[in-house]
Tab-separated table of C-alpha atoms in Angstrom:
chain	number	residue	atom	x	y	z
A	1	MET	CA	-31.291	4.924	-36.569
A	2	SER	CA	-30.381	2.840	-33.527
A	3	ASN	CA	-32.539	3.202	-30.438
A	4	HIS	CA	-29.550	2.943	-28.140
A	5	VAL	CA	-26.124	4.438	-27.547
A	6	GLN	CA	-23.172	2.094	-27.049
A	7	ILE	CA	-20.225	2.652	-24.761
A	8	HIS	CA	-17.376	0.178	-24.463
A	9	ILE	CA	-15.267	1.266	-21.487
A	10	ALA	CA	-12.105	-0.598	-22.569
A	11	LYS	CA	-12.250	0.787	-26.119
A	12	ASP	CA	-13.856	4.199	-25.670
A	13	PHE	CA	-12.170	5.164	-22.393
A	14	SER	CA	-9.334	3.048	-20.977
A	15	GLU	CA	-8.289	-0.551	-20.393
A	16	TYR	CA	-7.127	0.533	-16.937
A	17	PRO	CA	-9.953	2.514	-15.325
A	18	ALA	CA	-9.101	3.419	-11.727
A	19	GLY	CA	-9.703	6.009	-9.072
A	20	ARG	CA	-12.447	8.390	-8.185
A	21	TYR	CA	-11.480	11.966	-9.055
A	22	LYS	CA	-9.687	13.559	-11.994
A	23	GLU	CA	-6.883	14.936	-9.836
A	24	HIS	CA	-5.875	11.424	-8.801
A	25	GLY	CA	-5.230	10.030	-12.248
A	26	PRO	CA	-6.128	10.107	-15.923
A	27	ASN	CA	-8.589	7.194	-15.939
A	28	SER	CA	-10.856	8.195	-13.076
A	29	GLY	CA	-14.561	7.540	-12.623
A	30	GLU	CA	-15.216	11.274	-12.610
A	31	ARG	CA	-13.617	11.758	-16.032
A	32	PHE	CA	-15.431	8.759	-17.514
A	33	ARG	CA	-18.738	10.071	-16.150
A	34	ASP	CA	-18.238	13.681	-17.276
A	35	GLU	CA	-16.788	12.969	-20.704
A	36	ILE	CA	-18.583	9.808	-21.829
A	37	LEU	CA	-21.377	8.492	-19.606
A	38	ALA	CA	-23.285	11.685	-18.748
A	39	PRO	CA	-23.210	13.063	-22.345
A	40	ALA	CA	-24.584	9.702	-23.562
A	41	PHE	CA	-27.616	10.128	-21.297
A	42	LEU	CA	-28.079	13.877	-21.701
A	43	ASN	CA	-27.521	14.174	-25.455
A	44	ASN	CA	-29.750	11.244	-26.349
A	45	PRO	CA	-33.037	11.689	-24.506
A	46	GLY	CA	-35.302	8.694	-24.757
A	47	LYS	CA	-32.553	6.404	-25.938
A	48	ASN	CA	-31.122	3.513	-23.957
A	49	VAL	CA	-27.457	3.487	-23.029
A	50	HIS	CA	-25.607	0.179	-23.342
A	51	VAL	CA	-22.377	0.119	-21.345
A	52	ASN	CA	-20.006	-2.757	-22.096
A	53	ILE	CA	-17.872	-3.340	-19.011
A	54	GLY	CA	-16.031	-6.356	-20.435
A	55	ASP	CA	-12.344	-6.712	-21.411
A	56	ILE	CA	-11.179	-5.072	-18.201
A	57	LEU	CA	-9.447	-6.957	-15.416
A	58	GLY	CA	-11.094	-5.809	-12.196
A	59	TYR	CA	-12.938	-2.648	-11.272
A	60	GLY	CA	-12.385	-0.782	-8.022
A	61	SER	CA	-15.478	0.456	-6.200
A	62	SER	CA	-14.209	4.051	-6.281
A	63	PHE	CA	-14.299	4.147	-10.064
A	64	LEU	CA	-17.717	2.507	-10.403
A	65	GLU	CA	-19.305	4.529	-7.622
A	66	GLU	CA	-18.111	7.882	-8.876
A	67	ALA	CA	-19.031	7.052	-12.477
A	68	PHE	CA	-22.492	5.585	-11.949
A	69	GLY	CA	-23.504	6.853	-8.490
A	70	GLY	CA	-22.096	10.253	-9.391
A	71	LEU	CA	-24.370	10.368	-12.415
A	72	ILE	CA	-27.319	10.789	-10.056
A	73	ARG	CA	-25.531	13.148	-7.630
A	74	GLU	CA	-23.946	15.483	-10.135
A	75	TYR	CA	-26.448	15.598	-13.011
A	76	ASP	CA	-30.091	16.309	-13.419
A	77	LEU	CA	-30.961	12.656	-13.859
A	78	THR	CA	-33.204	10.505	-11.682
A	79	LYS	CA	-32.416	6.995	-10.493
A	80	GLU	CA	-35.554	5.687	-12.191
A	81	ASP	CA	-34.649	7.240	-15.543
A	82	VAL	CA	-31.053	5.983	-15.419
A	83	LEU	CA	-32.014	2.464	-14.316
A	84	ALA	CA	-34.687	2.271	-17.021
A	85	ARG	CA	-32.328	3.362	-19.799
A	86	LEU	CA	-29.061	1.768	-18.658
A	87	GLU	CA	-28.076	-1.707	-19.765
A	88	ILE	CA	-24.816	-3.177	-18.512
A	89	LYS	CA	-23.286	-5.661	-20.927
A	90	ASN	CA	-20.646	-8.350	-20.385
A	91	GLY	CA	-18.243	-8.313	-17.445
A	92	LEU	CA	-18.897	-10.184	-14.227
A	93	LYS	CA	-22.373	-10.456	-12.745
A	94	SER	CA	-20.995	-9.141	-9.434
A	95	ASP	CA	-19.771	-5.965	-11.156
A	96	ARG	CA	-23.126	-5.477	-12.901
A	97	LEU	CA	-24.904	-5.800	-9.552
A	98	ARG	CA	-22.478	-3.388	-7.884
A	99	ILE	CA	-23.268	-0.749	-10.493
A	100	ILE	CA	-26.997	-1.093	-9.897
A	101	ASP	CA	-26.385	-0.834	-6.125
A	102	PHE	CA	-24.313	2.319	-6.513
A	103	ILE	CA	-27.058	3.989	-8.551
A	104	GLN	CA	-29.744	2.983	-6.077
A	105	GLU	CA	-27.687	4.153	-3.091
A	106	ALA	CA	-26.688	7.473	-4.649
B	1	MET	CA	5.026	-19.978	42.062
B	2	LEU	CA	6.882	-16.889	43.252
B	3	LEU	CA	10.156	-18.430	42.094
B	4	LYS	CA	8.649	-19.079	38.664
B	5	GLN	CA	7.524	-15.460	38.355
B	6	THR	CA	10.912	-14.155	39.500
B	7	THR	CA	12.705	-16.388	36.979
B	8	LYS	CA	10.407	-15.257	34.190
B	9	LYS	CA	11.003	-11.632	35.165
B	10	SER	CA	14.754	-12.042	35.267
B	11	ILE	CA	14.776	-13.810	31.892
B	12	ARG	CA	12.683	-11.023	30.436
B	13	ARG	CA	15.008	-8.403	31.964
B	14	LYS	CA	18.048	-10.225	30.579
B	15	GLU	CA	16.458	-10.410	27.125
B	16	GLU	CA	15.595	-6.744	27.317
B	17	THR	CA	19.180	-5.832	28.267
B	18	GLN	CA	20.589	-7.956	25.441
B	19	LYS	CA	18.211	-6.355	22.994
B	20	ASN	CA	19.106	-2.843	24.135
B	21	GLN	CA	22.801	-3.712	23.898
B	22	HIS	CA	22.258	-5.068	20.400
B	23	ASN	CA	20.390	-1.915	19.352
B	24	ALA	CA	23.120	0.266	20.847
B	25	ASN	CA	25.782	-1.680	18.914
B	26	LEU	CA	23.722	-1.326	15.801
B	27	ASP	CA	23.385	2.424	16.331
B	28	ARG	CA	27.133	2.754	16.902
B	29	ARG	CA	27.831	0.774	13.752
B	30	PHE	CA	25.466	2.922	11.729
B	31	LYS	CA	27.026	6.104	13.068
B	32	LYS	CA	30.622	5.200	12.154
B	33	VAL	CA	32.151	7.410	9.443
B	34	HIS	CA	33.984	5.854	6.493
B	35	TYR	CA	35.811	7.434	3.595
B	36	HIS	CA	35.509	6.387	0.003
B	37	ARG	CA	37.539	7.539	-2.981
B	38	THR	CA	35.889	6.951	-6.355
B	39	ASN	CA	38.713	8.565	-8.291
B	40	GLU	CA	42.377	8.901	-7.317
B	41	ASN	CA	42.403	12.543	-8.325
B	42	GLU	CA	39.409	13.395	-6.195
B	43	PRO	CA	39.418	13.789	-2.431
B	44	ALA	CA	37.897	10.936	-0.478
B	45	LYS	CA	34.253	11.480	0.379
B	46	ALA	CA	32.870	10.790	3.809
B	47	TYR	CA	29.947	8.417	3.998
B	48	ARG	CA	28.191	6.320	6.556
B	49	LYS	CA	28.294	2.600	6.212
B	50	LEU	CA	25.099	0.739	6.963
B	51	ILE	CA	25.297	-3.012	7.400
B	52	ALA	CA	22.081	-4.452	6.009
B	53	PRO	CA	20.430	-7.217	8.061
B	54	GLN	CA	21.174	-10.791	7.037
B	55	CYS	CA	17.449	-11.293	6.588
B	56	LEU	CA	15.378	-8.668	4.833
B	57	ASP	CA	12.362	-10.129	6.532
B	58	LEU	CA	9.550	-8.031	7.960
B	59	ASN	CA	7.651	-10.961	9.409
B	60	THR	CA	10.405	-12.476	11.546
B	61	TYR	CA	12.846	-9.606	12.066
B	62	ARG	CA	10.505	-6.637	11.969
B	63	GLY	CA	12.296	-4.471	14.552
B	64	LEU	CA	15.714	-4.996	13.007
B	65	LEU	CA	14.558	-4.283	9.472
B	66	LEU	CA	12.578	-1.169	10.442
B	67	ARG	CA	15.567	0.171	12.384
B	68	PHE	CA	17.797	-0.362	9.340
B	69	LEU	CA	15.293	1.444	7.109
B	70	TYR	CA	14.984	4.238	9.658
B	71	PHE	CA	18.722	4.872	9.409
B	72	ILE	CA	18.528	5.136	5.611
B	73	ASP	CA	15.952	7.896	6.091
B	74	TYR	CA	17.861	9.484	8.945
B	75	TRP	CA	21.230	9.832	7.202
B	76	CYS	CA	19.991	10.622	3.716
B	77	LEU	CA	17.041	12.896	4.479
B	78	GLU	CA	17.662	14.360	7.931
B	79	LYS	CA	21.439	14.713	7.658
B	80	SER	CA	21.970	14.683	3.873
B	81	VAL	CA	24.935	12.367	4.402
B	82	PRO	CA	25.832	9.820	1.682
B	83	ILE	CA	25.599	6.195	2.759
B	84	MET	CA	27.002	2.905	1.582
B	85	ILE	CA	24.754	-0.040	2.334
B	86	ASP	CA	26.609	-3.304	2.798
B	87	PHE	CA	24.331	-6.112	1.640
B	88	SER	CA	27.222	-8.601	1.407
B	89	LYS	CA	25.968	-10.681	4.342
B	90	THR	CA	22.319	-10.582	3.289
B	91	VAL	CA	21.163	-14.110	2.584
B	92	ILE	CA	17.389	-14.123	2.981
B	93	CYS	CA	15.199	-11.848	0.898
B	94	GLU	CA	11.626	-12.259	2.051
B	95	SER	CA	9.246	-10.634	-0.417
B	96	VAL	CA	7.718	-7.964	1.843
B	97	GLY	CA	10.974	-7.035	3.578
B	98	THR	CA	12.841	-6.767	0.297
B	99	MET	CA	10.142	-4.660	-1.278
B	100	LEU	CA	10.091	-2.366	1.738
B	101	THR	CA	13.860	-1.946	1.471
B	102	MET	CA	13.611	-1.176	-2.220
B	103	ALA	CA	10.744	1.269	-1.670
B	104	THR	CA	12.719	3.133	1.009
B	105	ILE	CA	15.795	3.485	-1.214
B	106	ASP	CA	13.667	4.399	-4.229
B	107	ARG	CA	11.736	7.009	-2.225
B	108	VAL	CA	14.903	8.616	-0.854
B	109	LEU	CA	16.579	8.760	-4.272
B	110	HIS	CA	13.415	10.138	-5.864
B	111	TYR	CA	13.048	12.816	-3.244
B	112	THR	CA	16.661	13.961	-3.156
B	113	LYS	CA	17.236	13.520	-6.913
B	114	ASN	CA	20.801	12.635	-5.931
B	115	GLU	CA	21.802	9.270	-7.401
B	116	ASP	CA	25.138	9.287	-5.560
B	117	LEU	CA	23.553	9.566	-2.135
B	118	ILE	CA	23.234	5.801	-1.757
B	119	THR	CA	25.823	3.294	-2.945
B	120	ALA	CA	25.878	-0.364	-2.019
B	121	ILE	CA	27.853	-3.573	-1.806
B	122	PRO	CA	25.832	-6.388	-3.416
B	123	PRO	CA	24.886	-9.617	-1.611
B	124	GLU	CA	27.402	-12.455	-1.850
B	125	ASN	CA	24.550	-14.927	-1.732
B	126	VAL	CA	23.628	-15.978	-5.267
B	127	ILE	CA	19.870	-16.100	-4.735
B	128	ALA	CA	19.774	-12.772	-2.907
B	129	ASN	CA	21.789	-11.252	-5.736
B	130	GLN	CA	19.321	-12.618	-8.287
B	131	VAL	CA	16.414	-11.189	-6.274
B	132	PHE	CA	18.073	-7.757	-6.324
B	133	MET	CA	18.350	-7.911	-10.085
B	134	GLN	CA	14.896	-9.336	-10.691
B	135	ILE	CA	13.092	-6.602	-8.759
B	136	GLY	CA	15.263	-3.776	-10.078
B	137	LEU	CA	17.207	-3.030	-6.891
B	138	SER	CA	20.535	-3.710	-8.654
B	139	THR	CA	19.665	-1.163	-11.334
B	140	LEU	CA	18.523	1.365	-8.751
B	141	LEU	CA	21.789	1.049	-6.822
B	142	LYS	CA	23.963	0.631	-9.947
B	143	LEU	CA	25.203	-2.738	-8.739
B	144	PRO	CA	26.872	-5.273	-11.035
B	145	GLU	CA	24.144	-7.612	-12.206
B	146	PRO	CA	24.331	-11.407	-12.368
B	147	ASN	CA	24.371	-12.895	-15.855
B	148	VAL	CA	21.233	-14.941	-15.375
B	149	VAL	CA	18.218	-15.030	-13.130
B	150	ASP	CA	17.263	-18.674	-13.100
B	151	HIS	CA	16.449	-19.664	-9.547
B	152	GLU	CA	12.897	-20.946	-9.388
B	153	ASP	CA	12.109	-18.861	-6.290
B	154	VAL	CA	13.158	-15.698	-8.074
B	155	VAL	CA	12.024	-16.005	-11.682
B	156	TYR	CA	8.411	-15.140	-10.934
B	157	TRP	CA	9.152	-12.093	-8.806
B	158	ARG	CA	7.899	-8.836	-10.251
B	159	CYS	CA	8.163	-5.361	-8.771
B	160	VAL	CA	6.696	-2.160	-10.199
B	161	SER	CA	6.098	1.289	-8.812
B	162	GLY	CA	3.881	4.145	-9.805
B	163	HIS	CA	2.697	7.607	-9.063
B	164	GLN	CA	-0.955	8.584	-8.608
B	165	ILE	CA	-3.583	6.116	-9.817
B	166	ASP	CA	-1.827	4.767	-12.858
B	167	THR	CA	-2.568	1.059	-12.619
B	168	GLU	CA	-1.421	-0.050	-16.071
B	169	HIS	CA	1.884	-1.587	-14.969
B	170	ALA	CA	0.332	-3.174	-11.894
B	171	ILE	CA	-2.500	-4.816	-13.867
B	172	LYS	CA	-0.093	-5.986	-16.587
B	173	THR	CA	2.034	-7.610	-13.880
B	174	LEU	CA	-1.012	-9.488	-12.608
B	175	LYS	CA	-1.963	-10.529	-16.141
B	176	ALA	CA	1.524	-12.012	-16.627
B	177	ILE	CA	1.046	-14.143	-13.507
B	178	PHE	CA	-2.497	-15.135	-14.469
B	179	SER	CA	-1.223	-16.294	-17.863
B	180	THR	CA	1.030	-18.820	-16.096
B	181	TYR	CA	-1.117	-19.927	-13.174
B	182	PRO	CA	-4.780	-20.958	-13.259
B	183	PHE	CA	-7.298	-18.777	-11.427
B	184	SER	CA	-11.054	-18.463	-11.852
B	185	GLU	CA	-12.337	-15.327	-13.615
B	186	GLU	CA	-13.953	-14.184	-10.359
B	187	ALA	CA	-10.679	-14.547	-8.461
B	188	LYS	CA	-8.709	-12.678	-11.131
B	189	HIS	CA	-11.173	-9.801	-11.138
B	190	ALA	CA	-11.384	-9.694	-7.345
B	191	LEU	CA	-7.608	-9.480	-6.945
B	192	ALA	CA	-7.255	-6.877	-9.689
B	193	GLY	CA	-10.150	-4.878	-8.220
B	194	GLY	CA	-8.612	-5.002	-4.740
B	195	LEU	CA	-5.232	-3.989	-6.099
B	196	THR	CA	-6.755	-1.085	-8.038
B	197	GLU	CA	-8.592	0.095	-4.951
B	198	ALA	CA	-5.465	-0.165	-2.778
B	199	ILE	CA	-3.574	1.998	-5.280
B	200	THR	CA	-6.520	4.415	-5.376
B	201	ASN	CA	-6.316	4.719	-1.588
B	202	THR	CA	-2.629	5.663	-1.717
B	203	SER	CA	-3.405	8.567	-3.980
B	204	MET	CA	-6.530	9.700	-2.147
B	205	HIS	CA	-5.538	9.242	1.485
B	206	ALA	CA	-1.884	8.349	2.025
B	207	TYR	CA	-0.255	11.640	1.079
B	208	PRO	CA	-2.417	14.529	2.299
B	209	SER	CA	-1.677	17.827	0.661
B	210	ASP	CA	-0.756	20.966	2.578
B	211	ASP	CA	-4.196	22.450	2.202
B	212	ASP	CA	-5.874	19.500	3.867
B	213	LYS	CA	-7.543	20.715	7.033
B	214	TRP	CA	-5.884	18.613	9.685
B	215	PRO	CA	-6.453	19.014	13.401
B	216	ASP	CA	-3.952	21.284	15.162
B	217	GLU	CA	-2.204	18.529	17.094
B	218	LEU	CA	-1.383	16.683	13.891
B	219	ARG	CA	-0.391	19.631	11.760
B	220	GLY	CA	3.058	19.993	13.332
B	221	MET	CA	3.853	16.321	12.913
B	222	LEU	CA	2.661	16.258	9.331
B	223	LYS	CA	4.631	19.375	8.549
B	224	THR	CA	7.782	17.520	9.558
B	225	GLU	CA	6.879	14.691	7.217
B	226	HIS	CA	5.932	17.120	4.463
B	227	LYS	CA	9.564	18.171	4.401
B	228	TYR	CA	10.233	14.908	2.625
B	229	TRP	CA	7.218	14.810	0.390
B	230	ASN	CA	7.022	16.406	-3.006
B	231	SER	CA	4.845	15.792	-6.015
B	232	SER	CA	6.951	12.830	-7.119
B	233	SER	CA	7.186	11.179	-3.727
B	234	SER	CA	3.499	10.294	-3.422
B	235	ARG	CA	4.334	6.927	-4.866
B	236	TRP	CA	3.291	3.321	-4.434
B	237	TRP	CA	5.198	0.098	-4.969
B	238	MET	CA	3.812	-3.269	-5.927
B	239	PHE	CA	5.348	-6.691	-5.691
B	240	ALA	CA	3.989	-9.937	-7.092
B	241	GLY	CA	5.646	-13.300	-6.875
B	242	VAL	CA	5.171	-17.020	-6.575
B	243	LYS	CA	7.151	-19.075	-4.098
B	244	ASP	CA	6.495	-22.612	-2.892
B	245	SER	CA	3.245	-22.683	-4.896
B	246	ARG	CA	1.986	-19.583	-3.108
B	247	LEU	CA	1.120	-16.334	-4.844
B	248	SER	CA	1.825	-13.089	-2.989
B	249	VAL	CA	0.789	-9.647	-4.152
B	250	VAL	CA	1.904	-6.669	-2.081
B	251	VAL	CA	1.157	-2.948	-2.348
B	252	TYR	CA	3.021	-0.412	-0.249
B	253	ASP	CA	2.839	3.344	0.195
B	254	ALA	CA	5.054	5.449	2.447
B	255	GLY	CA	2.303	7.853	3.471
B	256	ILE	CA	0.662	8.724	6.792
B	257	GLY	CA	-0.848	5.283	7.338
B	258	ILE	CA	-4.414	4.122	7.928
B	259	PRO	CA	-4.605	4.822	11.703
B	260	ARG	CA	-3.677	8.490	11.375
B	261	SER	CA	-5.775	8.885	8.283
B	262	ILE	CA	-8.893	7.461	9.868
B	263	ARG	CA	-8.382	8.902	13.361
B	264	HIS	CA	-8.226	12.468	12.175
B	265	THR	CA	-11.071	13.070	9.828
B	266	ARG	CA	-11.322	16.453	8.265
B	267	LYS	CA	-14.902	17.112	9.220
B	268	ASP	CA	-16.938	16.304	12.262
B	269	ARG	CA	-14.066	14.458	13.855
B	270	LYS	CA	-15.690	14.394	17.253
B	271	GLY	CA	-18.900	12.934	15.912
B	272	TRP	CA	-17.021	10.298	13.976
B	273	PHE	CA	-15.038	9.196	16.982
B	274	GLN	CA	-18.144	9.080	19.153
B	275	GLU	CA	-19.682	6.864	16.549
B	276	LEU	CA	-16.720	4.519	16.816
B	277	VAL	CA	-17.004	4.518	20.570
B	278	LYS	CA	-20.657	3.642	20.325
B	279	ALA	CA	-19.930	0.850	17.888
B	280	GLU	CA	-17.194	-0.799	19.919
B	281	LYS	CA	-17.622	0.772	23.302
B	282	SER	CA	-16.009	-1.857	25.447
B	283	LEU	CA	-12.886	-2.230	23.369
B	284	VAL	CA	-12.357	1.487	22.863
B	285	SER	CA	-12.798	2.324	26.527
B	286	LYS	CA	-10.399	-0.475	27.471
B	287	VAL	CA	-7.804	0.768	25.031
B	288	LEU	CA	-8.217	4.385	26.017
B	289	ARG	CA	-8.067	3.620	29.746
B	290	ALA	CA	-4.759	1.907	29.206
B	291	GLU	CA	-3.578	5.012	27.395
B	292	GLN	CA	-1.733	2.809	25.004
B	293	ILE	CA	-2.365	4.859	21.945
B	294	PRO	CA	-0.344	2.587	19.623
B	295	LYS	CA	-2.830	-0.165	20.448
B	296	LEU	CA	-5.375	1.978	18.711
B	297	ASP	CA	-3.498	1.432	15.469
B	298	SER	CA	-4.612	-2.163	15.093
B	299	TYR	CA	-8.059	-1.225	16.343
B	300	LEU	CA	-8.415	1.590	13.836
B	301	ILE	CA	-7.215	-0.570	10.949
B	302	ASP	CA	-9.809	-3.122	11.997
B	303	LEU	CA	-12.467	-0.417	11.960
B	304	ALA	CA	-11.319	0.864	8.590
B	305	MET	CA	-11.619	-2.639	7.184
B	306	ASN	CA	-15.048	-3.219	8.618
B	307	GLN	CA	-16.860	0.072	8.396
B	308	LYS	CA	-18.013	1.805	5.312
B	309	LYS	CA	-16.642	5.128	6.328
B	310	SER	CA	-13.491	6.847	5.231
B	311	ARG	CA	-11.407	9.870	6.192
B	312	SER	CA	-13.604	11.969	3.925
B	313	ASN	CA	-16.738	11.214	5.976
B	314	LYS	CA	-18.853	11.192	2.808
B	315	LYS	CA	-21.697	8.744	2.421
B	316	ASN	CA	-20.570	7.554	-0.991
B	317	ARG	CA	-16.968	7.002	0.095
B	318	GLY	CA	-15.174	4.351	2.103
B	319	LYS	CA	-16.521	1.417	0.115
B	320	GLY	CA	-13.108	0.411	-1.201
B	321	MET	CA	-11.971	-1.538	1.855
B	322	THR	CA	-14.547	-4.222	1.015
B	323	ASP	CA	-12.786	-4.657	-2.329
B	324	LEU	CA	-9.593	-5.653	-0.530
B	325	LYS	CA	-11.327	-8.645	1.060
B	326	ALA	CA	-13.162	-9.862	-2.048
B	327	PHE	CA	-10.277	-12.021	-3.299
B	328	ILE	CA	-9.979	-13.766	0.079
B	329	ASP	CA	-13.714	-14.465	0.171
B	330	ILE	CA	-13.475	-16.209	-3.195
B	331	THR	CA	-10.307	-18.278	-2.728
B	332	ASP	CA	-10.036	-21.221	-0.322
B	333	ASN	CA	-6.648	-20.531	1.207
B	334	GLY	CA	-6.381	-16.787	0.813
B	335	HIS	CA	-4.941	-14.404	3.379
B	336	LEU	CA	-5.067	-10.634	3.544
B	337	VAL	CA	-2.611	-8.764	5.752
B	338	VAL	CA	-2.738	-5.016	6.319
B	339	LEU	CA	0.177	-3.419	8.187
B	340	SER	CA	0.207	0.256	9.088
B	341	GLY	CA	1.883	2.142	11.923
B	342	SER	CA	2.215	-0.389	14.709
B	343	GLY	CA	-1.022	-2.131	13.808
B	344	ALA	CA	-1.699	-5.277	11.859
B	345	TYR	CA	-4.900	-6.782	10.542
B	346	TYR	CA	-5.195	-10.363	9.291
B	347	TYR	CA	-8.161	-11.664	7.334
B	348	SER	CA	-8.848	-15.134	5.985
B	349	SER	CA	-11.937	-17.209	5.342
B	350	SER	CA	-11.696	-18.655	8.848
B	351	LYS	CA	-10.535	-15.738	10.970
B	352	GLU	CA	-10.151	-12.005	11.321
B	353	VAL	CA	-7.655	-10.772	13.901
B	354	SER	CA	-5.766	-7.615	14.812
B	355	HIS	CA	-2.351	-7.326	16.363
B	356	THR	CA	-0.161	-4.553	17.706
B	357	TYR	CA	3.601	-4.522	17.274
B	358	LYS	CA	6.108	-2.630	19.401
B	359	SER	CA	7.734	-1.051	16.385
B	360	SER	CA	5.910	1.288	14.076
B	361	MET	CA	6.365	1.341	10.321
B	362	ARG	CA	5.957	4.186	7.879
B	363	GLY	CA	2.984	3.988	5.535
B	364	THR	CA	0.694	1.102	4.724
B	365	LEU	CA	1.476	-2.340	3.381
B	366	ILE	CA	-1.211	-4.656	2.028
B	367	THR	CA	-0.556	-8.288	1.134
B	368	TRP	CA	-2.818	-10.806	-0.562
B	369	SER	CA	-1.633	-14.396	-0.727
B	370	THR	CA	-3.061	-17.748	-1.691
B	371	THR	CA	-1.954	-21.215	-2.693
B	372	ILE	CA	-1.833	-22.088	-6.363
B	373	ASP	CA	-2.914	-25.396	-7.893
B	374	LYS	CA	-0.216	-26.587	-10.252
């Protein structure tokens, strides 16, 4: 039994993630958060969540902020818990840092 | 000294008169009625003939191009009169001007769902004709297409359009360019991220829906524009091309524009504006004293680009404008240009300036450009 849950955005969600809210498009940060990211945290208490952000050409801030910052705003999760359990894999260092910033600023 | 001033004044007056005369001639030409018979058995249909400018160039001939595009809107949307655009004398197709022309025609045809509303005479110039085919304008206007597109300035032109935040085609277009020209991973991601965010902005801010709570003074104006907006017209257009070893990527939407979007926030508008005044008190008071409201356009674009605050007024929003600059911060010779209303904002590694034009354009146009190492 693995002690972590894996999410690969390009494979499990979309190669073209974009936008903030569901009404603005099919690959929004809100949909990714509600359908994939939040369930990974809520349904697997105590487990780490590894999110692979690689294989995608460029993330917009709207998507990342709504997905990761929104996790704190919209769900009963604390910044400390999320930051302790979340591990961002691959992708650019600047994108990994942006995600951490969005969680801390949420 | 006095003589010098008088001479300058008289030259300016003469230029002004010539310009007004030119505009009047242009208006007369656009208003002339022609008749066209597609079939001998059918009665001839009346249409307006629009002579397209020789240069579809927004940078150098902004006023002329915007006036031409205005008449496409005016006849097709306001008057529902068919038009025939004569591109035969068009010889220069600058990327932004050509894309703006295509977007206007595409928008009108999409809105009216009447393919016969706009017909055209193709350019006689070989390169211009190839540009029309390469970007899809020939197909849109059902023009005869050249057999080959082989001119080196044209081959790498790409133009796509979309609705809502569907970035697949836009990102694939960038990937095609990146497969031919070398860019660092950071630069590729920064440009794609900026492009994604620009497209996101079109969907979130450019086309406000009817239920958006706009201030009273704007509601009437927006209602007029809403006449020509439907679910399929909230579109964006993207152009990417390489010319003279310079990459240009352009995104355009025909929405309300950044100045109007940012000036009229939905909530706490007064507080927001006071905050702006506090931030840039001297400039704002100067602009407001002059009562030159259009000047605010460039000022407001500048603010939008430099403040983490959006029309929504939410703390977590308004971060996307930083994404637009990221590519320029990474590349050595990059330039970002944002045009909206009568305002313009230029950003490069060495400078950041705003400018106000006399003529106002519909929507928002964002351009990234940089030199490419061969």
